[in-house]
Short mmCIF file of C-alpha atoms and ligand atoms in Angstrom, two decimals:
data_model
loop_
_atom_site.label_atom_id
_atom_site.label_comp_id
_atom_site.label_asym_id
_atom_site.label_seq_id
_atom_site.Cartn_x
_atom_site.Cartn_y
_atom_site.Cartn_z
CA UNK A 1 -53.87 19.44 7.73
CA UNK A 2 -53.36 17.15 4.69
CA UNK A 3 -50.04 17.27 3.31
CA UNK A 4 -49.54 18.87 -0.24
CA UNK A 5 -48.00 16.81 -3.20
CA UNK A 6 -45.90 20.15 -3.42
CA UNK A 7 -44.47 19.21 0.01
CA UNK A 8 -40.39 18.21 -0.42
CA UNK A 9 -40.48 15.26 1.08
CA UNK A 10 -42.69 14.01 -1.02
CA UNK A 11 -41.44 11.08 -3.47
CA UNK A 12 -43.24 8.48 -5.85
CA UNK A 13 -41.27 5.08 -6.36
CA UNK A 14 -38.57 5.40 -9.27
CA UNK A 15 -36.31 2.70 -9.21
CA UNK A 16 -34.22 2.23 -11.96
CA UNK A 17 -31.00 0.05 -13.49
CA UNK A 18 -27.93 2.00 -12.50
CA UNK A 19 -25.58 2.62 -14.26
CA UNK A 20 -23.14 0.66 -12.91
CA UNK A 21 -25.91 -2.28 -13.77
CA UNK A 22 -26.35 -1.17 -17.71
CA UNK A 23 -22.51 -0.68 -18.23
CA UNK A 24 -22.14 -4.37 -16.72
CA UNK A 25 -22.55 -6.81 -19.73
CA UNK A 26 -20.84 -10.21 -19.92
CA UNK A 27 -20.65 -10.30 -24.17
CA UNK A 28 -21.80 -14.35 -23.19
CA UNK A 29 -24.72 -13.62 -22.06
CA UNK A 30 -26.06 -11.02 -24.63
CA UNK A 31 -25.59 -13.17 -27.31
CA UNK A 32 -26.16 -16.98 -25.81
CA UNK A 33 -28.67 -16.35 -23.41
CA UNK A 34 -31.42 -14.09 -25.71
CA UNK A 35 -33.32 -17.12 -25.74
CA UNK A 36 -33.49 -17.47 -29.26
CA UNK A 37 -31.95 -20.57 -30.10
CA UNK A 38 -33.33 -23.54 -28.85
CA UNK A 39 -31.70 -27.13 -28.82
CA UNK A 40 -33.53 -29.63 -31.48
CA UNK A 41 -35.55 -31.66 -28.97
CA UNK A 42 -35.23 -34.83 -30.39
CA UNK A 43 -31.63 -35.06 -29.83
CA UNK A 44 -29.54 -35.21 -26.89
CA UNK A 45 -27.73 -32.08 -25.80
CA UNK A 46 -24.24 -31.88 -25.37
CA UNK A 47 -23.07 -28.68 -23.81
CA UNK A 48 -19.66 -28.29 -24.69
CA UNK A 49 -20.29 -24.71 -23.92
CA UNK A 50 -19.19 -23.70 -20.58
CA UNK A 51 -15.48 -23.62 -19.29
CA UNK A 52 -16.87 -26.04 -16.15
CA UNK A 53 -15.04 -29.20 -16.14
CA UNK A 54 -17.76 -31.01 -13.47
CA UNK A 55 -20.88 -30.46 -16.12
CA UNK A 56 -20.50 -34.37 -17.32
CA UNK A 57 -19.40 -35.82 -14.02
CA UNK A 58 -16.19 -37.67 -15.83
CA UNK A 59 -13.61 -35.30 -14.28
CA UNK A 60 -13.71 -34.74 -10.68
CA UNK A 61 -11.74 -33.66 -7.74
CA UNK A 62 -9.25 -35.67 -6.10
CA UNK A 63 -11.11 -37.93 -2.91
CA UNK A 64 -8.21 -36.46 -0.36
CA UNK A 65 -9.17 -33.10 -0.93
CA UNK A 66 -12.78 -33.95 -0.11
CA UNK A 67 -11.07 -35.60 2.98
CA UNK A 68 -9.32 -32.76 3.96
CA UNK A 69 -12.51 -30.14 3.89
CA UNK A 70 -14.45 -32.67 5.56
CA UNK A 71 -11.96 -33.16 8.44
CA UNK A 72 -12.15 -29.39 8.68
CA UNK A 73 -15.49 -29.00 8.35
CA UNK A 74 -15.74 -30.94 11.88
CA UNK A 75 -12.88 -29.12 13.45
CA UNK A 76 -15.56 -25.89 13.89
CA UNK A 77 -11.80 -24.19 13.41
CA UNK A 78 -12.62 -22.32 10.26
CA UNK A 79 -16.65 -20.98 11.01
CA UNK A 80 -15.45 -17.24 11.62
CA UNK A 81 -14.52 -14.69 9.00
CA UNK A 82 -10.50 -14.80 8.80
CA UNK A 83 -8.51 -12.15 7.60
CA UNK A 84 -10.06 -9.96 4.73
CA UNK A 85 -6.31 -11.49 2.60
CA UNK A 86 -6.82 -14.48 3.78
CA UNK A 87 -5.61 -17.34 6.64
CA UNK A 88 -1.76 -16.63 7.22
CA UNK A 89 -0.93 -20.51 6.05
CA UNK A 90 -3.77 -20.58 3.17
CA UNK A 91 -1.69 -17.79 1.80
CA UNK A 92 1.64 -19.08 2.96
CA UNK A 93 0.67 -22.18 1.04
CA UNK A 94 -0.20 -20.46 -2.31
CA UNK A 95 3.30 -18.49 -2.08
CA UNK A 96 5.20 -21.62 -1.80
CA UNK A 97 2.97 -23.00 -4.87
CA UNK A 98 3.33 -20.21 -7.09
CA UNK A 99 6.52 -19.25 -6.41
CA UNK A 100 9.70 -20.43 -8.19
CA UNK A 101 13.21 -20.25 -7.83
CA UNK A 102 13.53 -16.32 -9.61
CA UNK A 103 10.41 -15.42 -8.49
CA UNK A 104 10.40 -16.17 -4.83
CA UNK A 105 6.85 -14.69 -2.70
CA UNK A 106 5.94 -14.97 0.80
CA UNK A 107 2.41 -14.89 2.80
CA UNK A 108 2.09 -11.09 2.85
CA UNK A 109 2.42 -11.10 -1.38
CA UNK A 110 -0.38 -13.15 -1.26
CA UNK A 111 -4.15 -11.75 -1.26
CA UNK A 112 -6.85 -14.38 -1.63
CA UNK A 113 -10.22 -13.73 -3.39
CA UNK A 114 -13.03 -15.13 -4.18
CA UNK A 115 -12.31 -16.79 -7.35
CA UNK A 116 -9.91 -15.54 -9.92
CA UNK A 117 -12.67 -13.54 -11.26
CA UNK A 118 -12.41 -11.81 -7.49
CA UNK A 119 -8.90 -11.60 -7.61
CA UNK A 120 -8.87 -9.75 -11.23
CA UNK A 121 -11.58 -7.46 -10.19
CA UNK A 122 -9.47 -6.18 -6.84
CA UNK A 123 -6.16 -6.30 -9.55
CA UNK A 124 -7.97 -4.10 -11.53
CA UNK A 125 -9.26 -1.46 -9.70
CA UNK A 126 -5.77 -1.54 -7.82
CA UNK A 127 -3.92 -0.47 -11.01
CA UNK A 128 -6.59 2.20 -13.17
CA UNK A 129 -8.43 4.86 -11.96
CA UNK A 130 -11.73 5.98 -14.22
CA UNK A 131 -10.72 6.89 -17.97
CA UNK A 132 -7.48 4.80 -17.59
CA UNK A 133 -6.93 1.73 -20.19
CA UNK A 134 -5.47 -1.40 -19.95
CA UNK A 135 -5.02 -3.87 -23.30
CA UNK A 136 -6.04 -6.96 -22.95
CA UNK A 137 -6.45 -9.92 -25.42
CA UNK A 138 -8.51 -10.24 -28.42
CA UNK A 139 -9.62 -13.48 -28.44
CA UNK A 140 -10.12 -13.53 -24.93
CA UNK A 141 -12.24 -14.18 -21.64
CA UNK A 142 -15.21 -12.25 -22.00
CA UNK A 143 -15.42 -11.22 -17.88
CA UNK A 144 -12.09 -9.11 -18.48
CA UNK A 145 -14.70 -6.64 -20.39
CA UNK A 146 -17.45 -6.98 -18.04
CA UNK A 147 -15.59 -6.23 -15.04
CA UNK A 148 -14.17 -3.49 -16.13
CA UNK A 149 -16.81 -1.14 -18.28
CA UNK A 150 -19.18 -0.47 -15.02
CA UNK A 151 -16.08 0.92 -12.97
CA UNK A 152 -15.08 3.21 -16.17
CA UNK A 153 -11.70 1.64 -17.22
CA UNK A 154 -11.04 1.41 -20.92
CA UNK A 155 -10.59 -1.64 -22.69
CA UNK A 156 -7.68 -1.66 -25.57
CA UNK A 157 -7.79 -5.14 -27.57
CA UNK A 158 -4.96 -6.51 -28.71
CA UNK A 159 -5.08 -8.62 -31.20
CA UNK A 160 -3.79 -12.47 -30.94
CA UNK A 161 -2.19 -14.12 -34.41
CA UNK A 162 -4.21 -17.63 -35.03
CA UNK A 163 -1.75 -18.56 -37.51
CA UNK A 164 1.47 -17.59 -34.92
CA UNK A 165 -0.03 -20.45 -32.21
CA UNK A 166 -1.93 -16.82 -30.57
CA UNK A 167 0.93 -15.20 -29.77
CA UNK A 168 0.82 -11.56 -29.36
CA UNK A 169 1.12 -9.32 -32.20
CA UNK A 170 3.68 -7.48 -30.62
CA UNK A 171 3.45 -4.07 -32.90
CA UNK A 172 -0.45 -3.99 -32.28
CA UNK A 173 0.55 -3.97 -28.67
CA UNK A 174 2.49 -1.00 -28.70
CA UNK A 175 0.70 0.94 -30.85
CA UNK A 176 -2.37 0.94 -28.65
CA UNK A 177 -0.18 2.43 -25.38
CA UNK A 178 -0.73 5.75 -24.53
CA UNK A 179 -0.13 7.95 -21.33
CA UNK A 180 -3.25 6.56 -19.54
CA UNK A 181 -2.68 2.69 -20.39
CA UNK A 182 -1.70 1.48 -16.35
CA UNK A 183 -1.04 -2.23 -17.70
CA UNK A 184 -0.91 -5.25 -20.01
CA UNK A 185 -3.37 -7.96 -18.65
CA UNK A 186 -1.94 -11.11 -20.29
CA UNK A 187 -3.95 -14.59 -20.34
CA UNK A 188 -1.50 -17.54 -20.03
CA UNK A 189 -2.61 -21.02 -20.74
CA UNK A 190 -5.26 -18.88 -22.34
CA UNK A 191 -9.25 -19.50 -22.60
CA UNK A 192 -10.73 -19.49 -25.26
CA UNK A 193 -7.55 -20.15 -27.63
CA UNK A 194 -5.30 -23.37 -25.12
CA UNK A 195 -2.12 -21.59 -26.55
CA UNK A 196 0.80 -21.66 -24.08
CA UNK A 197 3.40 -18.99 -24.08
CA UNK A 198 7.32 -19.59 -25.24
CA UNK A 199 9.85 -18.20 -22.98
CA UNK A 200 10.64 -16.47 -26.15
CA UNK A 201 7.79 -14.78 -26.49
CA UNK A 202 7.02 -14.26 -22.81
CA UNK A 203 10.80 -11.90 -23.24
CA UNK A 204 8.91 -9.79 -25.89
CA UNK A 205 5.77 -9.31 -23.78
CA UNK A 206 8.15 -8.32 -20.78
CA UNK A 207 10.53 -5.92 -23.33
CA UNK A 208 7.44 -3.83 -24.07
CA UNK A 209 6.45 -3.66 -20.65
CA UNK A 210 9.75 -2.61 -19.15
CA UNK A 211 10.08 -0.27 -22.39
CA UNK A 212 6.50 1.70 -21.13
CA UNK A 213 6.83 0.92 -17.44
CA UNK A 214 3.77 -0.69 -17.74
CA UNK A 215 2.69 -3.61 -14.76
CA UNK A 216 1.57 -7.08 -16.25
CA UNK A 217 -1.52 -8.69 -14.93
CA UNK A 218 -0.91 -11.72 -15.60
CA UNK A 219 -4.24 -14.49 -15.52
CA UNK A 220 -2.61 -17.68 -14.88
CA UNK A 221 -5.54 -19.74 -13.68
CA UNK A 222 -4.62 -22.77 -16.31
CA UNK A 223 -0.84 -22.52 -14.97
CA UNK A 224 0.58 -25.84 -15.36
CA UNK A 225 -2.56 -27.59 -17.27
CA UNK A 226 -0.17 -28.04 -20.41
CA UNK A 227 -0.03 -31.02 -23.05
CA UNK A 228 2.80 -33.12 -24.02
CA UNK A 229 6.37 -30.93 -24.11
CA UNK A 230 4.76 -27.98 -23.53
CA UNK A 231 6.00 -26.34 -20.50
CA UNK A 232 3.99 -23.74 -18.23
CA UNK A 233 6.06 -20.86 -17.67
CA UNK A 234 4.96 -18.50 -14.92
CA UNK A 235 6.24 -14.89 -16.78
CA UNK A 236 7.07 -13.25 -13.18
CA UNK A 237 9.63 -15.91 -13.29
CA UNK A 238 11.53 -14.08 -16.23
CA UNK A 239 12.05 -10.26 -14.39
CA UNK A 240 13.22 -8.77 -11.74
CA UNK A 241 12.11 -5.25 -13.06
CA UNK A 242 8.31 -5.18 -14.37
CA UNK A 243 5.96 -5.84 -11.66
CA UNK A 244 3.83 -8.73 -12.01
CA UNK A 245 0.12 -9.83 -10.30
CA UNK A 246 0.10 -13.00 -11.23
CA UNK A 247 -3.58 -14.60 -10.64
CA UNK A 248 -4.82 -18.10 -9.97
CA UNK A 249 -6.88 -20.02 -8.49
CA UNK A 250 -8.27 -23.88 -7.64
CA UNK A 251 -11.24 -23.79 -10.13
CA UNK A 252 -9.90 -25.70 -12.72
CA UNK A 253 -6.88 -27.46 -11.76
CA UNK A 254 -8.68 -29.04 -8.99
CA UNK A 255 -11.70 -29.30 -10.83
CA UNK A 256 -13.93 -27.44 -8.63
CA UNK A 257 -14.92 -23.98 -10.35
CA UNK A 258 -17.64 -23.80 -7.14
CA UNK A 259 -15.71 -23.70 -4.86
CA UNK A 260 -15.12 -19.67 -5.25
CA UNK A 261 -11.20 -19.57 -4.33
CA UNK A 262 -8.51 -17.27 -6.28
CA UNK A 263 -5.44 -15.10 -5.37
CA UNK A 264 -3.26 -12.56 -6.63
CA UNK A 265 0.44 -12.99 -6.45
CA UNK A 266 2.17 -9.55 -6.19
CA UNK A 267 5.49 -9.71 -7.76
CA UNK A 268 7.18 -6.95 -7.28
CA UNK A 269 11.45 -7.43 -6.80
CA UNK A 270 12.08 -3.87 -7.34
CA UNK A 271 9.35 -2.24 -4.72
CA UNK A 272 7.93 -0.26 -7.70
CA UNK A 273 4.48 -0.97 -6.45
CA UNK A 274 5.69 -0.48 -2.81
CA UNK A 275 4.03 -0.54 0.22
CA UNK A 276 1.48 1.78 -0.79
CA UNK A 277 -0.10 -0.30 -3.30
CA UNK A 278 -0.24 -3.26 -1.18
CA UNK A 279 -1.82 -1.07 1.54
CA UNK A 280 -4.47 -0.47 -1.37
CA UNK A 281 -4.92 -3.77 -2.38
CA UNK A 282 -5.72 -4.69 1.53
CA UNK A 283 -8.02 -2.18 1.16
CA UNK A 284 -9.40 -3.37 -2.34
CA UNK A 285 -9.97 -7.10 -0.92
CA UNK A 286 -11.81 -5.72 2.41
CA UNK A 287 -15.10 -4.84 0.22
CA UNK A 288 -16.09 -8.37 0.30
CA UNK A 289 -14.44 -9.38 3.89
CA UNK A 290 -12.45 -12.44 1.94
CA UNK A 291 -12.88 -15.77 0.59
CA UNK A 292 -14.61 -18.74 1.90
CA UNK A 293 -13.49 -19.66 5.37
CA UNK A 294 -13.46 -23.57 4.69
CA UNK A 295 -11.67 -23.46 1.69
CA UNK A 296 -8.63 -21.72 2.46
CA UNK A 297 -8.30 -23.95 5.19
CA UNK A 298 -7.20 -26.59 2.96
CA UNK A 299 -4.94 -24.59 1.38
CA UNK A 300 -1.66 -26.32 3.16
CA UNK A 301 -2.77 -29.77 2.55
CA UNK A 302 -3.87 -29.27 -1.27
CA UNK A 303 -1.04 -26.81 -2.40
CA UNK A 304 2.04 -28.74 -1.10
CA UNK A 305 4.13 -29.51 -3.69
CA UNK A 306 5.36 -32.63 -2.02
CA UNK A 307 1.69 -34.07 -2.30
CA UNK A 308 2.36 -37.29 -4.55
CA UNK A 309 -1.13 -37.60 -4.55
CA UNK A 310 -2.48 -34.39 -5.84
CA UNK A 311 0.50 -34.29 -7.87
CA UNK A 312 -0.52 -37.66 -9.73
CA UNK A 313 -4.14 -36.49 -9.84
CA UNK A 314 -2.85 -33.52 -12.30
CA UNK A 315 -1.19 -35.50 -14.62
CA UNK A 316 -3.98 -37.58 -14.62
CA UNK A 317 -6.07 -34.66 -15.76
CA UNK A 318 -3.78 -33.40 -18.14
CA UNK A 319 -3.35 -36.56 -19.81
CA UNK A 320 -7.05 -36.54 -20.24
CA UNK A 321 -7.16 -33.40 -21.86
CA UNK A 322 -4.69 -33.87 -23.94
CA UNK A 323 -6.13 -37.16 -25.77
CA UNK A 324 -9.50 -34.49 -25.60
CA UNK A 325 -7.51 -32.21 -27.31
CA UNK A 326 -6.11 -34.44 -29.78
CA UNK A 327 -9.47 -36.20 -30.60
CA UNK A 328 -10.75 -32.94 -31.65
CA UNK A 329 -8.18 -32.13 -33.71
CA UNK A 330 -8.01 -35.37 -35.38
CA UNK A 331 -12.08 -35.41 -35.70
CA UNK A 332 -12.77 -31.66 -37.03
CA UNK A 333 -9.74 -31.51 -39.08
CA UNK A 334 -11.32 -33.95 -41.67
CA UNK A 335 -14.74 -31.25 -41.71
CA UNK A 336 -14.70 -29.56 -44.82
CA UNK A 337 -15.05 -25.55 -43.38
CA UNK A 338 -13.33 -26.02 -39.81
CA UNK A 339 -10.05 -25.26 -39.18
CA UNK A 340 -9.52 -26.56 -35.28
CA UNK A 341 -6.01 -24.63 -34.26
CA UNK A 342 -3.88 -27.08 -32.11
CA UNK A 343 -4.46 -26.35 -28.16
CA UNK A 344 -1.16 -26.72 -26.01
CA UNK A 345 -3.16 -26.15 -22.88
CA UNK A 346 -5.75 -25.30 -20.73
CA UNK A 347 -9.47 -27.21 -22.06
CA UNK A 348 -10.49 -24.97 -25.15
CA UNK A 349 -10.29 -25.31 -28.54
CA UNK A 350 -10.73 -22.97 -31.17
CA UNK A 351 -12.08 -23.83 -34.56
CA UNK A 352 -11.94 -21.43 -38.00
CA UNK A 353 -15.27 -21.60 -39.94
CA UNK A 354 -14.90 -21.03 -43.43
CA UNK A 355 -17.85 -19.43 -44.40
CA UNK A 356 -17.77 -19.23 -48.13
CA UNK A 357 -17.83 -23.13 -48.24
CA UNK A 358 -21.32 -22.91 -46.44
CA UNK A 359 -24.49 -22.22 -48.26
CA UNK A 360 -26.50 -20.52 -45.24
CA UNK A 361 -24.10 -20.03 -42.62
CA UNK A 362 -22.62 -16.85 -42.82
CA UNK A 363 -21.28 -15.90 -39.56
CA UNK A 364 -20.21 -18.12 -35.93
CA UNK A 365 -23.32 -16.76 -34.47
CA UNK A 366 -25.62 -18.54 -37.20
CA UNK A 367 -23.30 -21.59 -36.93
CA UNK A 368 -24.23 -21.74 -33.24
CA UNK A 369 -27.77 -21.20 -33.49
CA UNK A 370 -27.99 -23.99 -36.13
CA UNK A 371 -25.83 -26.30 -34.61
CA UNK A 372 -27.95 -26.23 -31.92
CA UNK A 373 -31.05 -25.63 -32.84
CA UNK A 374 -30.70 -28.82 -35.42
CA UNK A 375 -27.87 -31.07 -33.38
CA UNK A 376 -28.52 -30.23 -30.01
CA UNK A 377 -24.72 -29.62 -29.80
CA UNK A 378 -24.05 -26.26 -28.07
CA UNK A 379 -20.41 -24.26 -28.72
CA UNK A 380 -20.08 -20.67 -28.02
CA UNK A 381 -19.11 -18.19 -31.27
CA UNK A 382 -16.03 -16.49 -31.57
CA UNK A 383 -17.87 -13.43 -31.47
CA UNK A 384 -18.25 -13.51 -27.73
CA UNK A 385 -14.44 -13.35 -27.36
CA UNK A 386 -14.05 -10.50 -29.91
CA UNK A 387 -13.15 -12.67 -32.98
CA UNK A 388 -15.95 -13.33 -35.53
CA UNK A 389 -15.90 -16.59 -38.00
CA UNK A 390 -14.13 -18.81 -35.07
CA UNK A 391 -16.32 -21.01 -32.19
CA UNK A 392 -14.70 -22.47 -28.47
CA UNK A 393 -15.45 -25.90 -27.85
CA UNK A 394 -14.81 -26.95 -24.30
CA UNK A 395 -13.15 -30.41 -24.52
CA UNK A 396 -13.88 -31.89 -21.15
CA UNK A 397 -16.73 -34.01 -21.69
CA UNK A 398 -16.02 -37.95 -21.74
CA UNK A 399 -14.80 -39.17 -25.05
CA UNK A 400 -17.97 -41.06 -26.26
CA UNK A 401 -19.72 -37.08 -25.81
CA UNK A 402 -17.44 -35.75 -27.96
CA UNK A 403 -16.93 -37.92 -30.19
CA UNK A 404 -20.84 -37.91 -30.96
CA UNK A 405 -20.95 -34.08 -30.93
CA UNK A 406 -18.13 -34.10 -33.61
CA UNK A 407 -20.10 -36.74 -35.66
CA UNK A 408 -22.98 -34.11 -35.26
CA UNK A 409 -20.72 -31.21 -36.53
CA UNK A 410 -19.42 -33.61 -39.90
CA UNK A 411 -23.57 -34.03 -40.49
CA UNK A 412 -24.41 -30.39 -39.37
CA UNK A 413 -21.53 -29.45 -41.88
CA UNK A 414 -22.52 -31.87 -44.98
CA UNK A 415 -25.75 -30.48 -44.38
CA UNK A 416 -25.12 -26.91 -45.32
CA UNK A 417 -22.22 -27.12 -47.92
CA UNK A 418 -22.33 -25.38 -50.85
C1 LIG B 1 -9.09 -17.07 -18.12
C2 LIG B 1 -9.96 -17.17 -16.92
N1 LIG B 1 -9.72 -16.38 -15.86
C3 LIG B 1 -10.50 -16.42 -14.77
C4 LIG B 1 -11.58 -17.27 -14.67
C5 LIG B 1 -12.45 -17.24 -13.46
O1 LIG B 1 -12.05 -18.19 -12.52
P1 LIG B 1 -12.85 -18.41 -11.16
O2 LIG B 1 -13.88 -19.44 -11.43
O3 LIG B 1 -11.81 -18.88 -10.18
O4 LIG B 1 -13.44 -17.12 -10.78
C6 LIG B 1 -11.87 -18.11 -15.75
C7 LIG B 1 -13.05 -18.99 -15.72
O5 LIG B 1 -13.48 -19.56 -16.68
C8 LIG B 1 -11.04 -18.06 -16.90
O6 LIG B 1 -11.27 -18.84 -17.97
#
């Protein structure tokens, strides 16, 4: 007998975006990637969009490290899946680096992920539940946002103080806390604004947090990549009472954002967190069964501190980024409209529009669209990072690029004046 449509098992295909997939929206992509601006194409494009120092070839990683993988590549050591935290010495080797004197960590405070964006995801969901908040920075890294809206955590912004160097406005901190903010995610060298924490200021951040018993999570993948005097200062290095995860990563110092290797550094003097959480965490970094085999087996040889190689290679790179940095300064400063705010660190600069001295531009988004569609010169808006009337260059390209794509902006900016 013929089945009957009334029959239970009966189904008709209905496949749909979950909602885990519709809450997951990286702010970048909505607005960049609609496909409606296009780059003018008679010119050239120079992408000084994307926080990838490899996109021009001009900065690349040092020719040891390539050694190293190589070697262990042809070892056939590293083919099977290690430890879901990682290879004892990988994370041995990222305690030692990380660590300092007041701040000391050993392997088992060490989880590796798969990138820092890995490592912030497992940080997160180890420290809020659904309908908990955390404040995080406004400007900041859009992913912060997109990691955490599918998995229900609230989002309280924060707002940074341009005219301060992007410090924290400390009272707009506070006032956001309530009894279901679980911690203060701090950026440090931060993207998109290169501002570099004082000690001073780092003391305030650490004051509220020991005032609300509050955890930092502390995103210190541009540790170190710091201009001139400026000094990186890692902020689990100023308590012994507020717990820190401190997260990295070898994306960017070493140049190789492929590469897919992060960590979070559990600082935690006191026990607050305790052996509980870390049994979580474990938990937390099983999901994806760990990093790249191959990778964390170079761990030891790239992370040594006594390394005089790798150790010239980042002052090489910071130098480089710092005459970057500078260039742009000195170039966009002279552009009636833009206001580029010094960087101390990291590869980003931000850069004020002043709208009213435009006669068609009346937001960053339009000033990206135009600036592309005209001068084949792509930026990202402010708006993507929460803060309207600014745009993030990315000031790795070789000198010649960006010293064309600011001649571009001076044009694109004559252009349109009132
Ligand atoms: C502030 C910040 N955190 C984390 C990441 C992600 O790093 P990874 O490539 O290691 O996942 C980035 C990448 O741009 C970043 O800018």
């Amino acid at each position: 007998m013929q089945e009957s449509s009334t029959n239970t098992n009966y189904r008709e295909w209905n496949i749909k975006p979950t909602i885990a997939a519709n809450n997951t929206t990286n702010p970048i992509r909505a607005i960049v990637d609609n496909g409606k601006y296009k780059p003018n194409p008679s010119k050239s494009l120079i992408p000084l969009s994307i926080g990838d120092p490899c996109v021009f070839g001009n900065l690349n990683v040092e020719q040891s490290v390539n050694q190293v993988l190589k070697q262990n590549i042809d070892s056939m050591k590293y083919n099977g899946y290690p430890p879901s935290i990682g290879y004892e010495p990988a994370r041995n080797a990222v305690a030692k680096f990380v660590e300092t004197p007041t701040s000391p960590l050993i392997a088992s405070d060490i989880i590796l992920a798969s990138g820092a964006s890995g490592a912030i995801e497992i940080a997160l969901s180890s420290l809020l539940n659904p309908g908990d908040n955390i404040l995080i920075p406004k400007p900041g890294f859009s992913l912060y946002e997109c990691q955490s809206k599918n998995k229900g955590f609230e989002l309280r912004f924060y707002n940074l103080l341009p005219n301060k160097s992007w410090e924290i406005d400390i009272t707009h901190l506070r006032s956001l806390i309530d009894n279901k903010t679980k911690a203060i995610l701090i950026n440090n060298p931060s993207n998109p604004c290169g501002s570099v924490y004082t000690r001073e200021h780092l003391l305030d951040i650490l004051a509220v947090a020991d005032e609300f018993c509050l955890p930092i999570l502390a995103d210190e993948i541009y540790c170190s990549m710091t201009f001139g005097e400026t000094q990186f200062i890692p902020i689990a290095s100023l308590t012994s009472t507020v717990p820190v995860l401190a997260i990295g990563g070898i994306a960017k110092r070493f140049l190789v954002p492929g590469w897919r290797l992060g960590w979070i550094a559990i600082h935690d003097r006191n026990s607050i967190l305790g052996a509980d959480f870390k049994r979580s965490i474990i938990s937390l970094s099983q999901i994806i069964l760990g990093p790249n085999s191959l990778i964390q087996s170079i761990l030891p040889t790239i992370l040594d501190v006594n390394n005089e190689g790798i150790q010239k290679f980042f002052k090489e790179v910071n130098k480089t980024l710092e005459c970057h940095s500078n260039l742009t300064v000195e170039l966009l400063s002279k552009v009636d409209g833009l206001s580029p705010i010094v960087s101390h660190g990291a590869m980003y600069q931000m850069v004020g529009i002043d709208t009213k001295k435009f006669k068609d531009i009346d937001n960053d988004v339009t000033f990206m669209g135009k600036l592309l569609e005209e001068e084949s010169v792509f930026v990202l808006p402010g708006t993507v990072f929460g803060l309207p009337n600014f745009f993030r260059i990315v000031f790795c390209a070789p000198e010649d690029k960006l010293r064309d794509a600011y001649k571009r902006m001076e044009d694109f900016c004559q252009r349109h004046k009132l």
